[in-house]
XYZ file of C-alpha atoms in Angstrom:
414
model
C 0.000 0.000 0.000
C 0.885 3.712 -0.750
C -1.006 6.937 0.845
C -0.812 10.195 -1.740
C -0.107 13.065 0.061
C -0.689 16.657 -0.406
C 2.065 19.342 0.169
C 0.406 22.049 1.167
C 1.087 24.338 4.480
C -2.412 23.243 6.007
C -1.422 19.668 5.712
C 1.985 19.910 7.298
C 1.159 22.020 9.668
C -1.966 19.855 10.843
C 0.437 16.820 10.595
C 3.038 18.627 13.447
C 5.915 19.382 10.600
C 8.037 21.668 10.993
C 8.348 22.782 7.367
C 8.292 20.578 3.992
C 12.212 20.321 4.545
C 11.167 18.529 7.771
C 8.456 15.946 5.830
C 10.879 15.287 3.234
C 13.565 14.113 5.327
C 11.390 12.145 7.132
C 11.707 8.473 7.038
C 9.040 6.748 5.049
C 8.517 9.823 2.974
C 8.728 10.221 -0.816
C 8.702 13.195 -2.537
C 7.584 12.239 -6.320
C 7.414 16.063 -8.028
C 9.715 18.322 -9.883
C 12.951 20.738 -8.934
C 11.174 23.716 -6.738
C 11.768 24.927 -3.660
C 10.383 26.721 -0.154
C 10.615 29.272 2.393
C 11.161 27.190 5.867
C 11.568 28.491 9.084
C 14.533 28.517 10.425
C 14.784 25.891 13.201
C 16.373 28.119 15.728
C 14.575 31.214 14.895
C 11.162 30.310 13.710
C 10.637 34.190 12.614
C 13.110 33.931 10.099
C 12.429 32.415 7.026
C 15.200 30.324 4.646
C 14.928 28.944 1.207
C 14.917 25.340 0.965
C 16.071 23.779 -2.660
C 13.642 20.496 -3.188
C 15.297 18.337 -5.441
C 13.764 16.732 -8.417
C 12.362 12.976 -8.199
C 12.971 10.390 -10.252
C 9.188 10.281 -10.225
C 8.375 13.593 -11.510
C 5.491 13.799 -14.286
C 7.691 15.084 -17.133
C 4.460 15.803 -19.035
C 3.144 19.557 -19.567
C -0.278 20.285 -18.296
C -2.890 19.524 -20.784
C -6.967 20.440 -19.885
C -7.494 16.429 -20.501
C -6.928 15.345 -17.521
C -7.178 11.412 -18.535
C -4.659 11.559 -21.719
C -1.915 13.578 -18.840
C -2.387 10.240 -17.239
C -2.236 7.834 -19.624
C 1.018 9.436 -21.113
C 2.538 9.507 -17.682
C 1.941 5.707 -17.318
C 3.528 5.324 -20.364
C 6.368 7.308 -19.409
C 6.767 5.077 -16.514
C 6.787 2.059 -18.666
C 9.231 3.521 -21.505
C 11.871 4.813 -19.054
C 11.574 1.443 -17.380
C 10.661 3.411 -13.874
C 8.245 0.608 -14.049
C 10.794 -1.699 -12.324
C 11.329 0.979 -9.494
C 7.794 1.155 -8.185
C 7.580 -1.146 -5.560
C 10.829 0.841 -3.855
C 7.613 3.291 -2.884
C 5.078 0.322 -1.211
C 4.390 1.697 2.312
C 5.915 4.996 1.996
C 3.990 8.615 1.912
C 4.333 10.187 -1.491
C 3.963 14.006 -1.860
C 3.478 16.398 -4.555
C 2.173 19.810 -4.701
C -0.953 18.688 -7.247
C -3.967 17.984 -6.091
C -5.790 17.722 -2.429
C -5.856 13.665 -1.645
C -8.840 11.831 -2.914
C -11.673 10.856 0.250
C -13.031 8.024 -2.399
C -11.409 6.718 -5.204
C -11.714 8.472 -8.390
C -9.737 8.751 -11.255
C -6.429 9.831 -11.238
C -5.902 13.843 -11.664
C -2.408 14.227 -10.887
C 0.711 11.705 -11.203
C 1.140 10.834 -7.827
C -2.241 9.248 -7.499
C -1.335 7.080 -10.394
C 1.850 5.645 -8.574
C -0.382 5.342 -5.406
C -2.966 3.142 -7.534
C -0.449 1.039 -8.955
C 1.368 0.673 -6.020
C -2.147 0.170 -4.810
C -2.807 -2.829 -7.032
C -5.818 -0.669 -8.776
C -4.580 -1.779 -12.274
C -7.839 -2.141 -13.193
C -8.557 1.794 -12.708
C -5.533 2.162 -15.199
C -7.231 -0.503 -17.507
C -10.986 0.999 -17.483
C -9.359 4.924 -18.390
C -7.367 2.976 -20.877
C -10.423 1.788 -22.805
C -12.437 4.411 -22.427
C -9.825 6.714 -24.680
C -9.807 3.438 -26.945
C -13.459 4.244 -27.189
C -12.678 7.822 -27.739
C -10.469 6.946 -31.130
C -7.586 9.139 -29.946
C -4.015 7.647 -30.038
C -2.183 9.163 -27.570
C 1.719 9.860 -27.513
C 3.955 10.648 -25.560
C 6.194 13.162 -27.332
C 9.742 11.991 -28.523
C 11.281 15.390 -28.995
C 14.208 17.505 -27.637
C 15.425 21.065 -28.707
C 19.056 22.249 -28.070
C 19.918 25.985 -27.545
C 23.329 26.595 -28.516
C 24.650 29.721 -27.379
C 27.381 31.131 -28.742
C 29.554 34.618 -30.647
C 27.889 33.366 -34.431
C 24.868 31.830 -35.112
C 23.054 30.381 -38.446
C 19.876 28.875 -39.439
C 21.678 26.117 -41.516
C 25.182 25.965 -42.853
C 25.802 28.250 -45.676
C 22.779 31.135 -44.553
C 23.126 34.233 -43.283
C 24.537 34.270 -39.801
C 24.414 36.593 -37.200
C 27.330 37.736 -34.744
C 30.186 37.624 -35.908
C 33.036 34.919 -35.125
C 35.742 36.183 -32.809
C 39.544 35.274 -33.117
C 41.508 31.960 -32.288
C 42.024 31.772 -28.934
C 38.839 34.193 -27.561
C 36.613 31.323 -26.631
C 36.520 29.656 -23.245
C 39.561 28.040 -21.843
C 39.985 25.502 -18.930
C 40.222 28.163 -16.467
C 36.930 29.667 -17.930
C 35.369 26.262 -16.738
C 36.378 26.384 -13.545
C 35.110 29.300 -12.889
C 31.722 28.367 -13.864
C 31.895 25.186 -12.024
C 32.626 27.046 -8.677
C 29.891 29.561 -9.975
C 26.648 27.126 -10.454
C 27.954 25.438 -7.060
C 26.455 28.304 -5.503
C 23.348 27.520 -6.784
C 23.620 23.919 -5.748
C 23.923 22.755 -9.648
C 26.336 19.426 -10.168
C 29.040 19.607 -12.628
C 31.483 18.119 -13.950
C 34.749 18.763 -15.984
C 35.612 15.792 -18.668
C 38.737 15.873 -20.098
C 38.337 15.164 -24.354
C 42.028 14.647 -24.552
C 41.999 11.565 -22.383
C 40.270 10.047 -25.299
C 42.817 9.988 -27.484
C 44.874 6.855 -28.547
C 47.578 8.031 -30.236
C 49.035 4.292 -30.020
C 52.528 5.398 -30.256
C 52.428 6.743 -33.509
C 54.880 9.391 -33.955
C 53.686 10.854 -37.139
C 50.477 12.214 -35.121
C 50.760 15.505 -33.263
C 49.963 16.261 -29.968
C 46.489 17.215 -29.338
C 46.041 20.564 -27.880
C 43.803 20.130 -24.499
C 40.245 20.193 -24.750
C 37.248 20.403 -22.397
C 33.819 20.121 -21.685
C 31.678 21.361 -18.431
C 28.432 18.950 -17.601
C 26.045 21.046 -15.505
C 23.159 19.286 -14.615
C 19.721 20.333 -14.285
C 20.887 24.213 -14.684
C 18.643 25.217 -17.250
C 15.498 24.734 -14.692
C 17.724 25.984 -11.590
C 18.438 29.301 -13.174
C 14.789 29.297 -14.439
C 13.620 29.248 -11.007
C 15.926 31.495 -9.318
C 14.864 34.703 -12.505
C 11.244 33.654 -12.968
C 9.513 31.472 -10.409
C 10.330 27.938 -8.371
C 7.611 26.475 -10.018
C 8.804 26.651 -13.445
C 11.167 23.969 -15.331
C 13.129 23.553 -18.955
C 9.604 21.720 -19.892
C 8.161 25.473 -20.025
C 11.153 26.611 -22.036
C 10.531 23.901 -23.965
C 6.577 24.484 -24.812
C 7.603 28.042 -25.017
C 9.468 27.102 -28.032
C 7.439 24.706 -29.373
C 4.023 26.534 -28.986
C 4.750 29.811 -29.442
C 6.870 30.127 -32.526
C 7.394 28.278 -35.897
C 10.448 26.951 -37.066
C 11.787 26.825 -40.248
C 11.404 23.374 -41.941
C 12.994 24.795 -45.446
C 16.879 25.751 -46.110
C 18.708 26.972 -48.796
C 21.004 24.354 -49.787
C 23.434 24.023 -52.619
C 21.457 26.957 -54.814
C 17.886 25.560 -53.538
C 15.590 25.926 -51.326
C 14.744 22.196 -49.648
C 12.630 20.809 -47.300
C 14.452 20.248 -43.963
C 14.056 16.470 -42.516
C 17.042 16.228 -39.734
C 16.535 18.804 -37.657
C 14.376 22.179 -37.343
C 15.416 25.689 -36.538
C 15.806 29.362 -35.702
C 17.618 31.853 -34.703
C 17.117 34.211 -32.021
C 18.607 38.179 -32.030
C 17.494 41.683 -30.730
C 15.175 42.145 -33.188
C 12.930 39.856 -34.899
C 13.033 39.236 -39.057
C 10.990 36.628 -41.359
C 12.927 34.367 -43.614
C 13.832 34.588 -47.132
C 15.072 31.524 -47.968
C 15.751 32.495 -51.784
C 18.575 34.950 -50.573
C 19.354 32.630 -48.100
C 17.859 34.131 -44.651
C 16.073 32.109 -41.761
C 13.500 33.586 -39.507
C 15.163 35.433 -36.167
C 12.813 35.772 -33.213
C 13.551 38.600 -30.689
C 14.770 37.787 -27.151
C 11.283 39.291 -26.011
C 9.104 36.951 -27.516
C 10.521 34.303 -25.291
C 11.116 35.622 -21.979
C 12.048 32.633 -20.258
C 15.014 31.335 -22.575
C 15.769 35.533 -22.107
C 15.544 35.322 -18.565
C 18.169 32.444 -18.414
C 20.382 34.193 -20.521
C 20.598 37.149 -18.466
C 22.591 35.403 -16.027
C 24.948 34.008 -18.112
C 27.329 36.989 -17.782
C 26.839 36.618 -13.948
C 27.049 33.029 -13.716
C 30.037 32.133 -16.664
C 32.054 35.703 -17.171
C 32.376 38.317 -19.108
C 32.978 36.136 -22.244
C 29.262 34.784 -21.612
C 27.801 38.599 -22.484
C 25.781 39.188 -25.057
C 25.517 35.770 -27.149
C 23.799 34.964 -30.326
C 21.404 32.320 -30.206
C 20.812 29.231 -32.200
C 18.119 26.767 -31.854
C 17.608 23.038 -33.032
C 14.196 21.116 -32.770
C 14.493 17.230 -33.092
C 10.811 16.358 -33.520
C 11.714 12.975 -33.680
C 14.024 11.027 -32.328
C 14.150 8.141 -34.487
C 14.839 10.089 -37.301
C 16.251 13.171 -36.377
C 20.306 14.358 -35.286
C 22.737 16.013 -37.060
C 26.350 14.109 -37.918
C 29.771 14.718 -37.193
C 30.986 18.174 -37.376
C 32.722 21.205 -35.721
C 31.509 24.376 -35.398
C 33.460 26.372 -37.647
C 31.035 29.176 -37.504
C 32.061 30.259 -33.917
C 34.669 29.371 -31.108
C 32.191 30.060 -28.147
C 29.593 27.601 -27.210
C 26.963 27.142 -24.238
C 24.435 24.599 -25.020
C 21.061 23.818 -23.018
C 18.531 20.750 -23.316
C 15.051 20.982 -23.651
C 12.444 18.416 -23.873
C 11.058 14.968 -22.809
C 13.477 13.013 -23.635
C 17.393 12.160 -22.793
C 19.863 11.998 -25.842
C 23.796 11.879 -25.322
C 26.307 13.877 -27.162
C 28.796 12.077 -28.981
C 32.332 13.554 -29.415
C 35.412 11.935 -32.102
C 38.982 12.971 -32.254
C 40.219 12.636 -36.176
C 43.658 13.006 -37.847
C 43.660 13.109 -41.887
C 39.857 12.803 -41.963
C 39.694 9.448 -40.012
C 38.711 8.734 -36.660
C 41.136 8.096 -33.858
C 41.027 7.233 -30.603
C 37.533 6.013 -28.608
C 34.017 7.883 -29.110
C 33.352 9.917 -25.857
C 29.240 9.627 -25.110
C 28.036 12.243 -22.691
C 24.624 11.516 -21.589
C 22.306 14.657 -21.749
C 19.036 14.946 -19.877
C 16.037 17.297 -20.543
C 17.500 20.636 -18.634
C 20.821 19.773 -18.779
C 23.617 22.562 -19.468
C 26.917 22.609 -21.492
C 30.525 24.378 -22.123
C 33.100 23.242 -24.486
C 36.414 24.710 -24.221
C 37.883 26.348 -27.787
C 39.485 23.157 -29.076
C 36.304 21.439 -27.937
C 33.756 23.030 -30.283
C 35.705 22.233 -33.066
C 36.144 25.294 -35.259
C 39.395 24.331 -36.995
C 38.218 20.566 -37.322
C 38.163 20.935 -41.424
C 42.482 20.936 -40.673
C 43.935 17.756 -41.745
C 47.405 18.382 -40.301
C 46.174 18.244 -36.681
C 43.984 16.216 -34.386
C 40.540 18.086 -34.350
C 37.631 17.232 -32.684
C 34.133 16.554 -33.943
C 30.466 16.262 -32.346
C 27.304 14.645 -33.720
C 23.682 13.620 -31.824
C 20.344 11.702 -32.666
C 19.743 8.864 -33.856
C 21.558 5.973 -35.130
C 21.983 6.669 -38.998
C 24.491 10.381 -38.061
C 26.249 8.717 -35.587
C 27.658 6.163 -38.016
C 31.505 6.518 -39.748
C 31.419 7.203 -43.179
């Protein structure tokens, strides 16, 4: 058995907590929602208030809101089933699991938030799950749950496609970030209680003692986990996460799906995207221009980027923006490549779904030493050092590096 609890200051305070840092770290408590946080009072001054960072579950509802209450449901169970949290649920039998969603149900009734569907299948009320099952059968509708992800690449250039009009302009060798750039911004989003982590490309590389290959020059790249929602909350709200950056994106504004490629203007299949400047302009893909949307028409990606100078340095000011929507995963991704467009790059993750970045070193075109896979989850932040984004990798004459993500078809050698 499983009781759903709700998070609310009546409840906790009725209950004898302290604050919601005091339920949480209670034994035989689960908290099952998203990255937020609380005032508490202080346990040694109860007039003073301090803000308490609640960490994500593992059992969050990764799905945005939608009015149909049943088909949120129904898309969560699925989610539960795809990302094989499945397996996990019985890790919650006896325990209290609490959300911020809805007031507990007296009698049953159907599920309206995701923490009364763990409670009824921890609850052994499969057949609840069954009966709103076939009652959207009966409805015809084909629910899924959506298998997209949209990287923001921040960065001195920027460019619809390769070959278009870009915007910025690309600075010198040796003006992007460095190592000591890094670990500045490490110590930085440790303020904020974000995890990072440094990898080291050059550790990759198997040069297996062959003389005729030159040293590598060092290159870098900074994991920060989660940071996209954590500076999110500290600008806007703690309620917010990347999932409303995402449908910001996604609802509000159309991405190009044509190019201008090799003289013509094509249909784009791999990958969707936009550009994002002061002002706002509409595409021309005959003379080669995507569409630009201003900064203003998406306040939240604008109100993380206003900390960048803050958070990563003076180097961090004032960068272009580039956008790429993978609307589907199992055809979607873009192949190995540097960017030779720009030496600065800060990435962010948006979506529902997880999907690593895959770097190569290569020498005379060909691939040497092992693949490095870093996994990247929705929210999820990035760096790369200089060498790391791979603006000279078109040299022959030197070990450059190259990136690629998606599915399996760009992450093949050719």
């Amino acid at each position: 058995m499983a009781t759903e609890v709700c998070l609310q200051p009546e409840f906790l305070k009725k209950k004898g907590y302290f604050s919601i840092k005091d339920w949480i770290e209670t034994p035989g408590n689960v908290y099952t929602g998203v990255a937020t946080g609380r005032f508490c009072q202080d346990p040694d001054d109860i007039a003073v208030l301090k803000w308490y960072d609640i960490q994500a579950s593992k059992w969050k509802n990764p799905i945005a809101p939608n009015p149909d209450v049943r088909s949120s449901m129904l898309l969560y169970v699925k989610h539960l089933f795809r990302s094989d949290l499945i397996y996990d649920i019985d890790e919650l039998r006896g325990k209290n699991l609490g959300c911020f969603c809805h007031e507990p149900r007296k009698v049953w009734s159907e599920p309206k938030c995701h923490n009364q569907v763990l409670v009824d299948l921890l609850n052994k009320c499969y057949h609840h799950i069954e009966e709103m099952i076939r009652k959207k059968k009966a409805e015809h509708v084909d629910e899924k749950l959506p298998d997209s992800f949209i990287t923001l690449t921040f960065g001195d250039a920027a460019e619809n496609n390769y070959g278009m009009k870009q915007i910025g302009k690309k600075l010198g060798p040796g003006q992007g970030f460095n190592l000591n750039d890094l670990l500045a911004m490490q110590k930085s989003m440790k303020t904020i209680c974000v995890d990072t982590k440094i990898i080291d490309l050059t550790k990759f590389l198997e040069q297996n003692d062959d003389e005729s290959i030159p040293v590598a020059e060092k290159a870098y790249v900074l994991v920060m986990k989660g940071a996209a929602t954590r500076l999110l909350q500290r600008k806007i709200a703690p309620t917010v996460t990347q999932l409303d950056m995402f449908n910001e994106q996604t609802t509000r504004l159309k991405y190009d799906t044509r190019a201008l490629m090799r003289g013509r203007v094509v249909n784009k299949h791999a990958r969707w995207n936009l550009c994002f400047d002061d002002e706002s302009s509409d595409a021309n893909y005959e003379e080669g221009k995507g569409t630009i949307v201003a900064y203003k028409k998406v306040p939240l990606m604008q109100a993380v980027r206003d900390q960048f100078e803050e958070f990563f340095g003076p180097k961090a000011a004032d960068l272009k923006v580039e956008a790429n929507y993978y609307y589907d995963t199992t055809k979607c991704g873009i192949g190995w490549h540097g960017d030779s467009e720009r030496v600065k790059v800060i990435a962010m993750r948006l979506g529902y779904v997880s999907m690593p970045i895959h770097f190569q070193w290569f020498y005379k075109r060909k691939p040497i030493g092992k693949r490095i896979t870093i996994p990247l989850e929705p929210g999820d932040m990035y760096v790369m050092s200089e060498k790391a984004v791979g603006t000279d990798w078109k040299r022959q004459v030197i070990p450059t590096l190259r990136h690629a993500t998606g599915c399996h078809k760009f992450l093949e050698m050719k």
